[in-house]
Coordinates of C-alpha atoms in Angstrom, one line a residue:
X1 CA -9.9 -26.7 -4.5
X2 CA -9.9 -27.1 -8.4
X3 CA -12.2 -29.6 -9.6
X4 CA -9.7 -31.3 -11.6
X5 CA -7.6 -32.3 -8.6
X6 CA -11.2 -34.7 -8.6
X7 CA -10.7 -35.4 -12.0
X8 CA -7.1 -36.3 -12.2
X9 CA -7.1 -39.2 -10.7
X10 CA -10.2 -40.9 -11.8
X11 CA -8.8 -40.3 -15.7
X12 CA -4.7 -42.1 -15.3
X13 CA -6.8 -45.3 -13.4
X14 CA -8.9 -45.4 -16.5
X15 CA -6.2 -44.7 -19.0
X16 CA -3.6 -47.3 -17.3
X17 CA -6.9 -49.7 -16.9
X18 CA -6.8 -50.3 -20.7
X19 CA -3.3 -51.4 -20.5
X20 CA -3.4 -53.8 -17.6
X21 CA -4.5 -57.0 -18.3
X22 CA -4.7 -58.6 -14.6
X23 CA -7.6 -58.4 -12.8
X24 CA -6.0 -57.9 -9.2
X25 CA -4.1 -54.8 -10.2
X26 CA -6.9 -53.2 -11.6
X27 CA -9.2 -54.3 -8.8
X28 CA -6.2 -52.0 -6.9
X29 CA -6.5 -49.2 -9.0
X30 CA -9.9 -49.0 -8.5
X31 CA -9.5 -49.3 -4.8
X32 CA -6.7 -46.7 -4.5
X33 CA -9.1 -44.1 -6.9
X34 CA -12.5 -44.8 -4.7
X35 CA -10.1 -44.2 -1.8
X36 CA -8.6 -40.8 -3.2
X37 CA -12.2 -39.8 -4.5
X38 CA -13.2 -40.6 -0.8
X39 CA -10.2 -38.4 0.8
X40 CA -10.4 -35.6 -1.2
X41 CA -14.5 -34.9 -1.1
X42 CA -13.5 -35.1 2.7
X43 CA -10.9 -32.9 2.5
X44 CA -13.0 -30.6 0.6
X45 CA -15.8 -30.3 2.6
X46 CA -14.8 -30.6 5.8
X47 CA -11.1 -29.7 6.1
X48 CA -9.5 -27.4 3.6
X49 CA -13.1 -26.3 1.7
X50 CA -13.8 -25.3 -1.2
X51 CA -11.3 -21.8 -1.8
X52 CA -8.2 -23.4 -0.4
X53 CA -5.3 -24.7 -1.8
X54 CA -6.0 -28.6 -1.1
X55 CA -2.3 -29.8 -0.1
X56 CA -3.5 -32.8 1.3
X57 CA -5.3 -33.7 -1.7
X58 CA -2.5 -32.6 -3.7
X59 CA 0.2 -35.0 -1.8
X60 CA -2.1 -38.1 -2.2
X61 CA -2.5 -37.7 -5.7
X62 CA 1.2 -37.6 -6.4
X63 CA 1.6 -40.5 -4.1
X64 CA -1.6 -42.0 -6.3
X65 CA 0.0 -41.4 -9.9
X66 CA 3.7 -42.7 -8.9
X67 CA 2.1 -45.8 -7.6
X68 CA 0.1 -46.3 -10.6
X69 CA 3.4 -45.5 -13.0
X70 CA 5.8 -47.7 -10.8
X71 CA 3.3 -50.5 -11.0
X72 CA 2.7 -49.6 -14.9
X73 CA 6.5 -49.8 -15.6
X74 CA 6.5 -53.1 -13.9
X75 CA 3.9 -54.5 -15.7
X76 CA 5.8 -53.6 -19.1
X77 CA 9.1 -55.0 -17.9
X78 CA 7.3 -58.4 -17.2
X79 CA 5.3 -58.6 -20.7
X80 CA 8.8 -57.0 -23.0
X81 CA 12.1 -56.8 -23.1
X82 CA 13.6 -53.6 -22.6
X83 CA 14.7 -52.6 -26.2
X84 CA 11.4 -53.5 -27.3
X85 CA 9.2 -51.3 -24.5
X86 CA 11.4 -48.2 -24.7
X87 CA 10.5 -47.7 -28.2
X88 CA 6.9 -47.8 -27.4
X89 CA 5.2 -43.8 -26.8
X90 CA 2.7 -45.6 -23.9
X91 CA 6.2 -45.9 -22.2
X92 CA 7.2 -42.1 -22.0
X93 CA 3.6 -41.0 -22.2
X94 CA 4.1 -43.0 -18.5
X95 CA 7.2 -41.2 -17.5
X96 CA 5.7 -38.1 -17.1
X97 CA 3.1 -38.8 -13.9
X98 CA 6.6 -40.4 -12.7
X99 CA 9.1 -37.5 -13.4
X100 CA 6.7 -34.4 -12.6
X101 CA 4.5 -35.4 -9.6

């Protein structure tokens, strides 16, 4: 397993953390990347190890960055009209965990 399958995760939760202002979504992301960080030293040590291709850890971190996206989306549609948060780059910096995961 590459270590940046550990890394991946850890780094959109702190990138869409500086965008979300409510406390109970970020208290989420922070539950859903402790989980993943959980599942995929797990995964590493005792399932797939260290020279495998970690599929498991792979699935759950496309799950993990669509949620985060869909949620992210969400969040802008509530705060801004449409015109106004498709001009912003933080919106299709966002579409990409969403289109290639």
């Amino acid at each position: 397993m590459e270590l940046y399958e550990l890394f991946l995760v850890p780094a959109f939760s702190f990138f869409y953390e500086g965008k979300i202002n409510s406390a109970k979504i970020k208290n989420r992301f922070l539950l859903l990347t402790t989980g993943f960080l959980l599942f995929a030293s797990v995964n590493m040590i005792f399932f797939q190890g260290l020279h495998a291709l970690a599929t498991y850890t792979m699935v759950f971190r496309c799950v993990i960055l669509v949620i985060f996206s869909t949620v992210y989306f969400g969040v802008l549609a509530s705060e801004l009209p449409r015109p106004m948060y498709v001009r912003l780059p933080i919106f299709w910096i966002n579409c990409g965990p969403s289109t290639t995961e």
